[in-house]
Short mmCIF file of C-alpha atoms and ligand atoms in Angstrom, two decimals:
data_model
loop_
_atom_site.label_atom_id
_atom_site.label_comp_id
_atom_site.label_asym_id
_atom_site.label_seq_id
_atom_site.Cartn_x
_atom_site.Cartn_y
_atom_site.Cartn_z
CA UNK A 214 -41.99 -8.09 12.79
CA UNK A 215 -39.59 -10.69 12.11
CA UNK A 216 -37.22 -10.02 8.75
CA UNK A 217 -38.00 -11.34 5.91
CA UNK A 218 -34.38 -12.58 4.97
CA UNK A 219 -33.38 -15.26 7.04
CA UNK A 220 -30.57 -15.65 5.24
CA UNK A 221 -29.40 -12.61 5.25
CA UNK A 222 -25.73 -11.30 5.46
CA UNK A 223 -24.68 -15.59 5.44
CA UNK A 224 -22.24 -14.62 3.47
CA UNK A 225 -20.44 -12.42 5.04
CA UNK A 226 -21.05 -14.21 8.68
CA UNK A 227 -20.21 -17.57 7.25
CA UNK A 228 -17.10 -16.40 5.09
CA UNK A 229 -15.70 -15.31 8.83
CA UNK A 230 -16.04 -18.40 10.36
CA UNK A 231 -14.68 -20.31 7.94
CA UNK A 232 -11.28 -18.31 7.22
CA UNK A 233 -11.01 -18.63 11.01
CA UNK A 234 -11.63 -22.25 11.19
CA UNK A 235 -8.91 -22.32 7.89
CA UNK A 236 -6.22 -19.89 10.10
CA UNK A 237 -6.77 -22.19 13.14
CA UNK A 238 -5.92 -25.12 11.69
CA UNK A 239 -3.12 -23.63 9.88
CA UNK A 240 -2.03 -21.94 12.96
CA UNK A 241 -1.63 -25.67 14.82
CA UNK A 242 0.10 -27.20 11.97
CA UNK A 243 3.97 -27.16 12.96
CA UNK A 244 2.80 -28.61 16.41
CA UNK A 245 1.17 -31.62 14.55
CA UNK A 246 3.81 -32.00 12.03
CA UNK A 247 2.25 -31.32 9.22
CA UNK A 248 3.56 -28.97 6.33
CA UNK A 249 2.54 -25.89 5.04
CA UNK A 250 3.14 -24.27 1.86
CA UNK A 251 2.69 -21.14 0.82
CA UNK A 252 1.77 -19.88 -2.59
CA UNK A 253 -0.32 -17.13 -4.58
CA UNK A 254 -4.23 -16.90 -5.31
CA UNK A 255 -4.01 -15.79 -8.97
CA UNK A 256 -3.75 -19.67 -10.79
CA UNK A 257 -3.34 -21.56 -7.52
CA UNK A 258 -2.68 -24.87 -7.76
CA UNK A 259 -3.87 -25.65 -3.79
CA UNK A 260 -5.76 -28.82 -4.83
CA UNK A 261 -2.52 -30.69 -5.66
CA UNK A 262 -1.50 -29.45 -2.40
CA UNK A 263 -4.11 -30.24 -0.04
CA UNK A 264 -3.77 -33.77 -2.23
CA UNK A 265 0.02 -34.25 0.14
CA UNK A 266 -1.94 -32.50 3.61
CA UNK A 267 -0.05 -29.13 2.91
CA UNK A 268 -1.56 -26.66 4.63
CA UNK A 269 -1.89 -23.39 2.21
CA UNK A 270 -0.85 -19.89 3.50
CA UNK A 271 -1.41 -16.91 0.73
CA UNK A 272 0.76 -13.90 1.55
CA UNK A 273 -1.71 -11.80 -0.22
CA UNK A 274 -4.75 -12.72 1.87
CA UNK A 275 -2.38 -11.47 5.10
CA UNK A 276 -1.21 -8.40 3.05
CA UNK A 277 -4.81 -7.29 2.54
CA UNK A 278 -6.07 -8.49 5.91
CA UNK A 279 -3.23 -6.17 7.25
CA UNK A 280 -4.33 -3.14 4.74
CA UNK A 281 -8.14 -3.67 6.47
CA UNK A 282 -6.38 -3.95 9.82
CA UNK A 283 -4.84 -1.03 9.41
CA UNK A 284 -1.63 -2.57 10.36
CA UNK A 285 0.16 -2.46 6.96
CA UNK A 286 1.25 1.37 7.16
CA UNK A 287 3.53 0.06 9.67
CA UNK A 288 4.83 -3.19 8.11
CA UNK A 289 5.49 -1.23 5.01
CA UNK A 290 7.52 1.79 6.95
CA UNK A 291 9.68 -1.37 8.44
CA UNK A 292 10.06 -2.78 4.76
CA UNK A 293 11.28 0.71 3.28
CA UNK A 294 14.12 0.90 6.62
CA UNK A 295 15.37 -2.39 5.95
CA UNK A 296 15.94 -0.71 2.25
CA UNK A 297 13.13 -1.72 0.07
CA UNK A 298 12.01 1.23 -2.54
CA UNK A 299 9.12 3.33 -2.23
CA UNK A 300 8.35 1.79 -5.80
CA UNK A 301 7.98 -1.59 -4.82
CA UNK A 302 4.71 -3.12 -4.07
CA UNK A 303 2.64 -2.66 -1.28
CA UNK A 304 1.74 -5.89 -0.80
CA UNK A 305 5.87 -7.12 -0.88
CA UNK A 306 6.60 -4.71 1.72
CA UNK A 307 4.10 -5.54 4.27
CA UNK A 308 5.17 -8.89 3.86
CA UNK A 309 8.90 -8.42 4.30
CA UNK A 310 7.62 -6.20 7.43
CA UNK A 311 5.32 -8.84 9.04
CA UNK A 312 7.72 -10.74 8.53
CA UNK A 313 10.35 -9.15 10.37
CA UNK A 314 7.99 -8.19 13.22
CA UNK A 315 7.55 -11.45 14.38
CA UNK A 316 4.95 -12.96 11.66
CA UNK A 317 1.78 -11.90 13.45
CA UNK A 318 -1.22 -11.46 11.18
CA UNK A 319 -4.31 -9.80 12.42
CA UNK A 320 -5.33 -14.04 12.05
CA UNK A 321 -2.77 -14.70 14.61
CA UNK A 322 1.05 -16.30 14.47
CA UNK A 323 1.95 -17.53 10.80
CA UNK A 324 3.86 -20.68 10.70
CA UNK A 325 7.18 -21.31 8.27
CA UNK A 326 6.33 -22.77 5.22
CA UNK A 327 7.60 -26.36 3.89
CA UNK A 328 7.32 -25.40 0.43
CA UNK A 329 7.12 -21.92 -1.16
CA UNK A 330 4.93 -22.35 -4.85
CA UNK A 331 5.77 -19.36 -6.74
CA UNK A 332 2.78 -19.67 -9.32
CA UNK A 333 3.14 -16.47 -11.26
CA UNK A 334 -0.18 -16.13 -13.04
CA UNK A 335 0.67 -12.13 -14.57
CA UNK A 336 2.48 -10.87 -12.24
CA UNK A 337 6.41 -10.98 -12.31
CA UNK A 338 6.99 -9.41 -8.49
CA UNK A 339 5.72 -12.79 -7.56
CA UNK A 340 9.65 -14.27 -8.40
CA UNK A 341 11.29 -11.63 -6.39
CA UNK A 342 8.79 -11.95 -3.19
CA UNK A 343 9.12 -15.49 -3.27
CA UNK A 344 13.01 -15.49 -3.54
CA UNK A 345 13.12 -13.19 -0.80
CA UNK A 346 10.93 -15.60 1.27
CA UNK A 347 12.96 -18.19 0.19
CA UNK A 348 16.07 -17.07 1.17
CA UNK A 349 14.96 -15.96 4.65
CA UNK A 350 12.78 -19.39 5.52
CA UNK A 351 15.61 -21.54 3.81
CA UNK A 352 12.71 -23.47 2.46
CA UNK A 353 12.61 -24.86 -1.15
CA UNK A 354 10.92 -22.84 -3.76
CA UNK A 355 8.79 -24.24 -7.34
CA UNK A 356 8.53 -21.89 -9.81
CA UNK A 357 5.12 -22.23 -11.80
CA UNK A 358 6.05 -20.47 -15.26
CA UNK A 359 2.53 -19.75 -16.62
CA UNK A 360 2.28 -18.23 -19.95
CA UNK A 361 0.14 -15.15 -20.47
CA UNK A 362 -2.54 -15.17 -22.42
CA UNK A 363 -1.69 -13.70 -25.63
CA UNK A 364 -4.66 -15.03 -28.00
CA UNK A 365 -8.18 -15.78 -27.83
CA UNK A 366 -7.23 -19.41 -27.41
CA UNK A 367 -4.73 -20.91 -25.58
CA UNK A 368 -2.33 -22.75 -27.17
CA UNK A 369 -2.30 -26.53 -26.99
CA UNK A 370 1.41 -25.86 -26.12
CA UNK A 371 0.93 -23.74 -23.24
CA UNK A 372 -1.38 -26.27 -21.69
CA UNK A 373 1.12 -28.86 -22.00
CA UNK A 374 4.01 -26.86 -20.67
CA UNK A 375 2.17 -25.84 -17.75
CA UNK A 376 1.04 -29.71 -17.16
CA UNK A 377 4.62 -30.59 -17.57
CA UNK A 378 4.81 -28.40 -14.27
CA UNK A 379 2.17 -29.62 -12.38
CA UNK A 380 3.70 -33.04 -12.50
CA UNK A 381 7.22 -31.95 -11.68
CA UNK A 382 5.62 -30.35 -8.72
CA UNK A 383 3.63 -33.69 -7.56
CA UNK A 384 7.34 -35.18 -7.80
CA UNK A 385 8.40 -32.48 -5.21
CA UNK A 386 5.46 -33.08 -2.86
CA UNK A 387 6.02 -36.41 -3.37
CA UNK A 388 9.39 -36.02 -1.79
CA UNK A 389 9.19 -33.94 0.57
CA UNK A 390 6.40 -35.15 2.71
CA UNK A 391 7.06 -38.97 1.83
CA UNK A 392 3.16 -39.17 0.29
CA UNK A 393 2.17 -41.05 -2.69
CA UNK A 394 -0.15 -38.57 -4.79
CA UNK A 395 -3.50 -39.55 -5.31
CA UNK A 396 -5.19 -39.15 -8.08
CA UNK A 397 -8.56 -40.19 -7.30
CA UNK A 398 -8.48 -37.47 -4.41
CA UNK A 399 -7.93 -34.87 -6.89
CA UNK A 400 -10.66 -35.73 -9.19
CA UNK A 401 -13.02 -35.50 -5.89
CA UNK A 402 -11.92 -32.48 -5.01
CA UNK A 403 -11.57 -31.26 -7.97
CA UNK A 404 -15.58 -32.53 -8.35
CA UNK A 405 -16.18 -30.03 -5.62
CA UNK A 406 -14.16 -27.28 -7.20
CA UNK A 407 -16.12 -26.99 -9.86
CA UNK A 408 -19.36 -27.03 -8.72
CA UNK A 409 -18.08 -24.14 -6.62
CA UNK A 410 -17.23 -21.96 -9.16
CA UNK A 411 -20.19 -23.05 -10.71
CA UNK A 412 -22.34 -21.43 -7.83
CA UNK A 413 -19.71 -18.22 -7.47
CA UNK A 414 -20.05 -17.62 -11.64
CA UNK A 415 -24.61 -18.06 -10.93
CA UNK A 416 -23.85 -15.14 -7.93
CA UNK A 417 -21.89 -12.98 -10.32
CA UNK A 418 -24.14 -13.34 -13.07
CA UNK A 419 -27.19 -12.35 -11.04
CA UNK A 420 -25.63 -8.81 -10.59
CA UNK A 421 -27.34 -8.29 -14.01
CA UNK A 422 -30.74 -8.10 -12.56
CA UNK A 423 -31.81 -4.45 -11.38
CA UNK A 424 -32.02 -4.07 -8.66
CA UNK A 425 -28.99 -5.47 -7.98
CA UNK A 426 -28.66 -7.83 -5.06
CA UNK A 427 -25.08 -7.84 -4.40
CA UNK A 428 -22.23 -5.18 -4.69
CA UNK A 429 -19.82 -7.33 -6.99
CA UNK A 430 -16.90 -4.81 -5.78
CA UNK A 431 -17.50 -4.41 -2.35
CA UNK A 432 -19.56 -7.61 -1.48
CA UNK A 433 -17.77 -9.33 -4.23
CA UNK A 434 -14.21 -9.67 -2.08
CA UNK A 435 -15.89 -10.98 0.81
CA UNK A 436 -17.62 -13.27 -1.11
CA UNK A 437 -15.09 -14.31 -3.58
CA UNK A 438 -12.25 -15.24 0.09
CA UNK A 439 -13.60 -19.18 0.59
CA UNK A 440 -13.10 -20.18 -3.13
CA UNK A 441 -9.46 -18.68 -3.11
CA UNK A 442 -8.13 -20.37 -0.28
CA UNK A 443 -10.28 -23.06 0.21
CA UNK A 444 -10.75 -24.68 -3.06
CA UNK A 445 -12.13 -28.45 -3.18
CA UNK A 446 -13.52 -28.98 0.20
CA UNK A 447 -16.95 -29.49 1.18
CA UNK A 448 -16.59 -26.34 3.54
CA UNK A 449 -16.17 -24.20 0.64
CA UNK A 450 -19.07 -25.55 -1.71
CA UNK A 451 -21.29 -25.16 1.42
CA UNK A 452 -20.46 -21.79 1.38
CA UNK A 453 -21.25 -20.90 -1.96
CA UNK A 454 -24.54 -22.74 -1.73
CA UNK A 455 -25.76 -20.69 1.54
CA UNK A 456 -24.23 -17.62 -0.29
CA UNK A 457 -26.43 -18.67 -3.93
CA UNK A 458 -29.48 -18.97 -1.39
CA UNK A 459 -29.18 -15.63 0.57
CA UNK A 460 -28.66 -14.05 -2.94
CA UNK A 461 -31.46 -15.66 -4.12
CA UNK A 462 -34.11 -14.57 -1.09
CA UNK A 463 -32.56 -10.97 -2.42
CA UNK A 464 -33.39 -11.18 -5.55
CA UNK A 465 -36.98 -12.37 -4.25
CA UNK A 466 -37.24 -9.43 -2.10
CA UNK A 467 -35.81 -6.92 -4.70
CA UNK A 468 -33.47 -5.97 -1.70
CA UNK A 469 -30.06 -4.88 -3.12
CA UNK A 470 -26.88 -3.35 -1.45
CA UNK A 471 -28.25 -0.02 -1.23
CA UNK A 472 -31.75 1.50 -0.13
CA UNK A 473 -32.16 3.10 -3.65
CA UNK A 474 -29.97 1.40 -6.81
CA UNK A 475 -29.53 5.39 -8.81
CA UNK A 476 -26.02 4.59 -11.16
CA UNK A 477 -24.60 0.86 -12.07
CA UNK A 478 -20.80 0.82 -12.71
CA UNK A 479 -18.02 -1.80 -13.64
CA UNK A 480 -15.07 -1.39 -11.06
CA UNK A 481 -11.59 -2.18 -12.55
CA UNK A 482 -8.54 -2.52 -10.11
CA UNK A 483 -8.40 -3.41 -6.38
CA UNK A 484 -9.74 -1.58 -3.63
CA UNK A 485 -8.02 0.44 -0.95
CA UNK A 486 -7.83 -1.86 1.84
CA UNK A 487 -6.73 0.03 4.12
CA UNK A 488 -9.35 2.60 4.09
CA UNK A 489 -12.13 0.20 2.27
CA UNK A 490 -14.66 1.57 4.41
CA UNK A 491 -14.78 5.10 3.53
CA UNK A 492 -13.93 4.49 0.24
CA UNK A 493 -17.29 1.85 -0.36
CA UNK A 494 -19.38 5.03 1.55
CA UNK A 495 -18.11 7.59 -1.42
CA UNK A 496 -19.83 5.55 -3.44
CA UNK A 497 -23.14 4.71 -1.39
CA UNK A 498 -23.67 8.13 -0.76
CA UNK A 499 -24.63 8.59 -4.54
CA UNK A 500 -26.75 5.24 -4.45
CA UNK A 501 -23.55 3.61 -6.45
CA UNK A 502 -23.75 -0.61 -7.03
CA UNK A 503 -20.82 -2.15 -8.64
CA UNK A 504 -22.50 -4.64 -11.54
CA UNK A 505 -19.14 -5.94 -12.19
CA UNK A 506 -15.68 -5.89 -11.20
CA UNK A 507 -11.77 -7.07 -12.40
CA UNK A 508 -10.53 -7.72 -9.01
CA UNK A 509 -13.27 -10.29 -7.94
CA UNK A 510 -11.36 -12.19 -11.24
CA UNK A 511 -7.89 -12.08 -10.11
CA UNK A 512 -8.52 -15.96 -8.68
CA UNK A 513 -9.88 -16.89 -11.93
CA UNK A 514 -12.52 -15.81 -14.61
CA UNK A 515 -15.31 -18.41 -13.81
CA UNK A 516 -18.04 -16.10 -14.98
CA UNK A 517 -17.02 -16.83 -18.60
CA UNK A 518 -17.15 -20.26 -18.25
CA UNK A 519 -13.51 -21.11 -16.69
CA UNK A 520 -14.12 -23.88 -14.39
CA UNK A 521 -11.22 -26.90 -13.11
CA UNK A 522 -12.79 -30.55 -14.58
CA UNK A 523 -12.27 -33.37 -12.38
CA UNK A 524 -12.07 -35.67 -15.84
CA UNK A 525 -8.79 -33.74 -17.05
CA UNK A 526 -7.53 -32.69 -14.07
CA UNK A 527 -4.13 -31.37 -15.23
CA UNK A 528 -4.58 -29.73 -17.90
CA UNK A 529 -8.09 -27.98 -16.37
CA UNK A 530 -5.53 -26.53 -13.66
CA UNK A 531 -3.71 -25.20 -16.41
CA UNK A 532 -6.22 -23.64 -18.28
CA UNK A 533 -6.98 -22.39 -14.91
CA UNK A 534 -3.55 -20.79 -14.04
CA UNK A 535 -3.88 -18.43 -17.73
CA UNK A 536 -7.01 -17.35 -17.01
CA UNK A 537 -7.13 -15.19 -13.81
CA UNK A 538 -7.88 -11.53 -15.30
CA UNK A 539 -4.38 -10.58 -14.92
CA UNK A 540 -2.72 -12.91 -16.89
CA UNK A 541 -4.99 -11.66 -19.63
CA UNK A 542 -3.35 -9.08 -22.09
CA UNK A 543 -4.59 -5.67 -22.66
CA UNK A 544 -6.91 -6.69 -25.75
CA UNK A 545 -8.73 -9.03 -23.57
CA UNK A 546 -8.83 -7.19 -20.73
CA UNK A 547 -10.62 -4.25 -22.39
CA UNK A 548 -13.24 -6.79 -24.14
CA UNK A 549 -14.06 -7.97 -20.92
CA UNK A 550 -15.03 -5.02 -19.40
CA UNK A 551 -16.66 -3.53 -22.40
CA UNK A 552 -18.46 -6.80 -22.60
CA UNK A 553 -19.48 -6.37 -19.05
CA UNK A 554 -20.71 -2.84 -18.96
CA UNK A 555 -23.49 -3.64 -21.90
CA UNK A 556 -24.08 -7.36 -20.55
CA UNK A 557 -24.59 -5.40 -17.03
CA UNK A 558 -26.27 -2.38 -18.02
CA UNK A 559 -23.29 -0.29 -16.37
CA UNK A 560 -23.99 3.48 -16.77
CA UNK A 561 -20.34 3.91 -16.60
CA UNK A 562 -16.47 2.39 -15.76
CA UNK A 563 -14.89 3.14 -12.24
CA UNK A 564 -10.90 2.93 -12.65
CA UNK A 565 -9.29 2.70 -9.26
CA UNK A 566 -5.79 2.81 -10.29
CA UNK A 567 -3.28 1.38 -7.29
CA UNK A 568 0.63 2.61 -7.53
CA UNK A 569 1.33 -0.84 -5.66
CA UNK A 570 0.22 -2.98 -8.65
CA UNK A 571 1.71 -2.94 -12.39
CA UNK A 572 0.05 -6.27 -12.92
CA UNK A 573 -3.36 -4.15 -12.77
CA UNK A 574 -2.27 -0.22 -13.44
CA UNK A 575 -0.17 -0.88 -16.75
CA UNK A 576 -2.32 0.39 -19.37
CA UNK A 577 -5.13 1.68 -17.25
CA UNK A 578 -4.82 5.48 -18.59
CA UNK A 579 -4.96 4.08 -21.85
CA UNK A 580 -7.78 1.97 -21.21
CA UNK A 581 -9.96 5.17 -19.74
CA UNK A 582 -9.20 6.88 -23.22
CA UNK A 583 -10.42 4.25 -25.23
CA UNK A 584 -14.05 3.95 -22.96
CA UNK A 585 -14.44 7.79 -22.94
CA UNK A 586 -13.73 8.80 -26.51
CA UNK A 587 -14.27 5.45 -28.44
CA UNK A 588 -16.91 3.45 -26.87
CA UNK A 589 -18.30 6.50 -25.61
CA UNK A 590 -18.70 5.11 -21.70
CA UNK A 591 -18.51 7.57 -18.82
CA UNK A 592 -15.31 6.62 -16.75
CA UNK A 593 -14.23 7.71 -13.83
CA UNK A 594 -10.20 7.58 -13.13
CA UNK A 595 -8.93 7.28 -9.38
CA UNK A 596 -5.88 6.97 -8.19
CA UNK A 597 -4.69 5.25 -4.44
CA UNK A 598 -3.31 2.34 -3.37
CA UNK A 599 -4.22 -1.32 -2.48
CA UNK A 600 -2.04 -1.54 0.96
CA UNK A 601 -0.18 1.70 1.43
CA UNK A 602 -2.22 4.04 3.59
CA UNK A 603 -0.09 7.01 2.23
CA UNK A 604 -1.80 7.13 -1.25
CA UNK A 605 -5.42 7.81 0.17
CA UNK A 606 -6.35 11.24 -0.23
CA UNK A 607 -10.08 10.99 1.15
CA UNK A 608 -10.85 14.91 0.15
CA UNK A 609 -9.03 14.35 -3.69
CA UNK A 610 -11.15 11.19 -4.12
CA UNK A 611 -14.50 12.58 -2.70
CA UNK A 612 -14.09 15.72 -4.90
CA UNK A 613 -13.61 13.39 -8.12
CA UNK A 614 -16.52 10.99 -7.39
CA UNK A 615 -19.13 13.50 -6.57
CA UNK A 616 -17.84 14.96 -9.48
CA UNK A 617 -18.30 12.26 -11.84
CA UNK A 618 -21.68 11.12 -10.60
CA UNK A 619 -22.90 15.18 -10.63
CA UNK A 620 -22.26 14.51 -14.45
CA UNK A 621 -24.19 11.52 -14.83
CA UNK A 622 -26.77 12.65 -13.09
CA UNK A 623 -27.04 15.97 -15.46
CA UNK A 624 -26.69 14.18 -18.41
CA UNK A 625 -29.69 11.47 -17.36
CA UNK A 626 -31.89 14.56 -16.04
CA UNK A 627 -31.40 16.41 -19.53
CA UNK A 628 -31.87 13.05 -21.47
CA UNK A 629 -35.66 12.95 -19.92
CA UNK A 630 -36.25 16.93 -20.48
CA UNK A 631 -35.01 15.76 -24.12
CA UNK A 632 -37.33 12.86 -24.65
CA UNK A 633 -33.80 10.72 -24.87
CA UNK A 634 -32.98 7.93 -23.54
CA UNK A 635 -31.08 8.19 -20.42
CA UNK A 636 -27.33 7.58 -20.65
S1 LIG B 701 2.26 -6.18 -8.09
FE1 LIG B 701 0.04 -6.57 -7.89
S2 LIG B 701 -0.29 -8.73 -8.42
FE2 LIG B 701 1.92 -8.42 -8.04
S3 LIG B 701 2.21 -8.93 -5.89
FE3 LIG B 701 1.85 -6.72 -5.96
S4 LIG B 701 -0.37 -6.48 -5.67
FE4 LIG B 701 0.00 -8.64 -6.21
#
């Protein structure tokens, strides 16, 4: 019998093929003279770079495809001799380590960079990574100050600083690779941006149906790679289209990530890269589908209606920049996942809290008091780390999620005895 889904698993498949196609191409750019800059994902500005033939490296995209290589452990050990601190971030040290090993990635070689973009959307270990890099490459370095986002608006002010920015930064590309910038090219790409995140925000929004078709944790990362590093080409819409179609012939065949959808969570925080794996299977074991997660946000919050506008390019870039999840302050932060567990009928909040990341972890304990004891939402605390293998204590974790999901499932069995309503 043939299979029904003959789309199925595109997006995984095709999201593989591409980011090798991208790390090819990047890989052959010193040989054909043609620069490379490296910068962040969270409020990337890699249109305006692409826009003066940079090619884009993101030190955090090798950090985690290092933690799922298992290859990190030892970058970070190489980090700590040279002297950095057990306290600094995972994701630092396996850079500084792959870096002194001889820059290969489980892609393959890294080249220099041309430019280093320091575009600190919420996180301030960005500066001190990027100085580090910049002192060991000898390559200039832009700072992107990005305000965080303190209100429910953004100020009119903060747009306009950040713009100021941008076009200081066009003045440096400008420069250094002897381009003119082109505006027109922007607004085209930028056309294909947001039709993009357009698609991305339809697939994220479909994890309300039940069952769900995707895991927007687990699937989610895979899923959420192409529009991170390779914004504004056609490559990367195509993706998202063959990705909105295979979601779609799931939804038609009420096929979802597991054989039987039994609890619906939120996920807030990154996963364990390094043991991702085992740590998805804790939760499949108990029929587990993430409905919604933070870290598929960290490039940008499209599924509440952030999207780059090809007809103000600028200042859409810097609306951009302040809204990747964390560059949101702690107010926000907990709206939107409230807002998410009742919009995606969550029967409770996963915390997976990371030592490597203060951008994510600050507040987090805080965060499970309020859900428990104020909104009255299950949540589950967990504690390991995004790149360091060290953290991952498989029996500890185990323990607490069969744990937590032996409680839900008591509390929905004696809802029905009681006539209630399930939790
Ligand atoms: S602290 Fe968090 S956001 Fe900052 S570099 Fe490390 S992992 Fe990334």
């Amino acid at each position: 019998m043939s299979d029904p889904l003959q789309h199925q698993d595109a997006g995984r498949t095709l999201q593989k093929d591409l980011l090798s196609r991208w790390f090819d191409r990047l890989a052959h750019a010193p040989e054909r003279g043609e620069p490379v800059a490296y910068l962040f994902i969270s409020g990337n500005v890699g249109e305006i770079l692409a826009n003066f033939g940079f090619h884009l490296v993101y030190p955090e995209v090798n950090a985690l495809q290092c933690g799922i290589k298992k290859m990190a452990g030892t970058f970070i050990l190489k980090a700590e001799e040279m002297g950095y601190s057990p306290d600094v971030c995972g994701y630092v040290k396996n850079d500084i380590g792959l870096l002194h090993s001889g820059n290969r990635s489980p892609m393959g070689t890294l080249p220099p960079p041309s430019l280093l973009v320091c575009n600190y959307s919420g996180c301030r270990t960005y500066v001190k990574w990027f100085e580090a890099l910049a002192e060991y490459y000898r390559a200039p370095l832009v700072m992107l100050d990005v305000p965080y986002r303190r209100h429910d608006a953004i100020e009119p002010s903060d747009i306009a600083y950040v713009v100021g920015q941008l076009k200081e930064l066009i003045t440096v590309c400008e420069r250094l690779t002897g381009r003119r910038f082109d505006p027109d090219r922007l607004r085209e790409d930028l056309v294909r941006t947001a039709r993009a995140e357009e698609y991305w925000s339809k697939i994220l929004h479909s994890a309300r149906r039940v069952p769900c078709p995707y895991d927007a944790y687990f699937e989610a990362v895979f899923f959420m790679a192409p529009l991170y590093v390779l914004r504004g080409t056609q490559e990367c819409l195509d993706y998202y289209e063959a990705v909105w179609r295979e979601v779609k012939e799931r939804i038609a065949h009420g096929v979802g990530p597991v054989p039987e959808e039994r609890f619906r969570v939120v996920v807030e925080g990154p996963p364990p890269w390094p043991h991702f794996r085992a740590f998805w299977e804790m939760f499949k074991n108990w029929g587990v589908v993430a409905v919604a997660s933070t870290y598929s946000k960290v490039g940008g919050l499209y599924d509440v209606g952030v999207r780059h506008d090809p007809e103000r390019p600028l200042e859409s870039m810097a609306e951009y920049c302040m809204n990747c999840y964390t560059n949101w302050n702690l107010g926000l932060r907990r709206d939107l996942i409230r807002g998410y567990c009742e919009e995606y009928g969550a029967d409770g909040l996963v915390i997976h809290s990371v030592k490597s990341c203060r951008s994510f972890s600050v507040g987090q304990a805080d965060t499970r008091e309020v859900f428990s004891n104020e909104y009255g939402i299950p949540t589950l605390f967990i504690e390991s780390d995004l790149a360091d293998p060290r953290y991952f204590s498989s029996a500890q974790l185990r323990n607490r999620i069969d744990a937590f999901f032996e409680g839900l499932e008591h509390r929905r069995l004696a809802g029905r005895a009681s006539g209630g309503v399930a939790p």
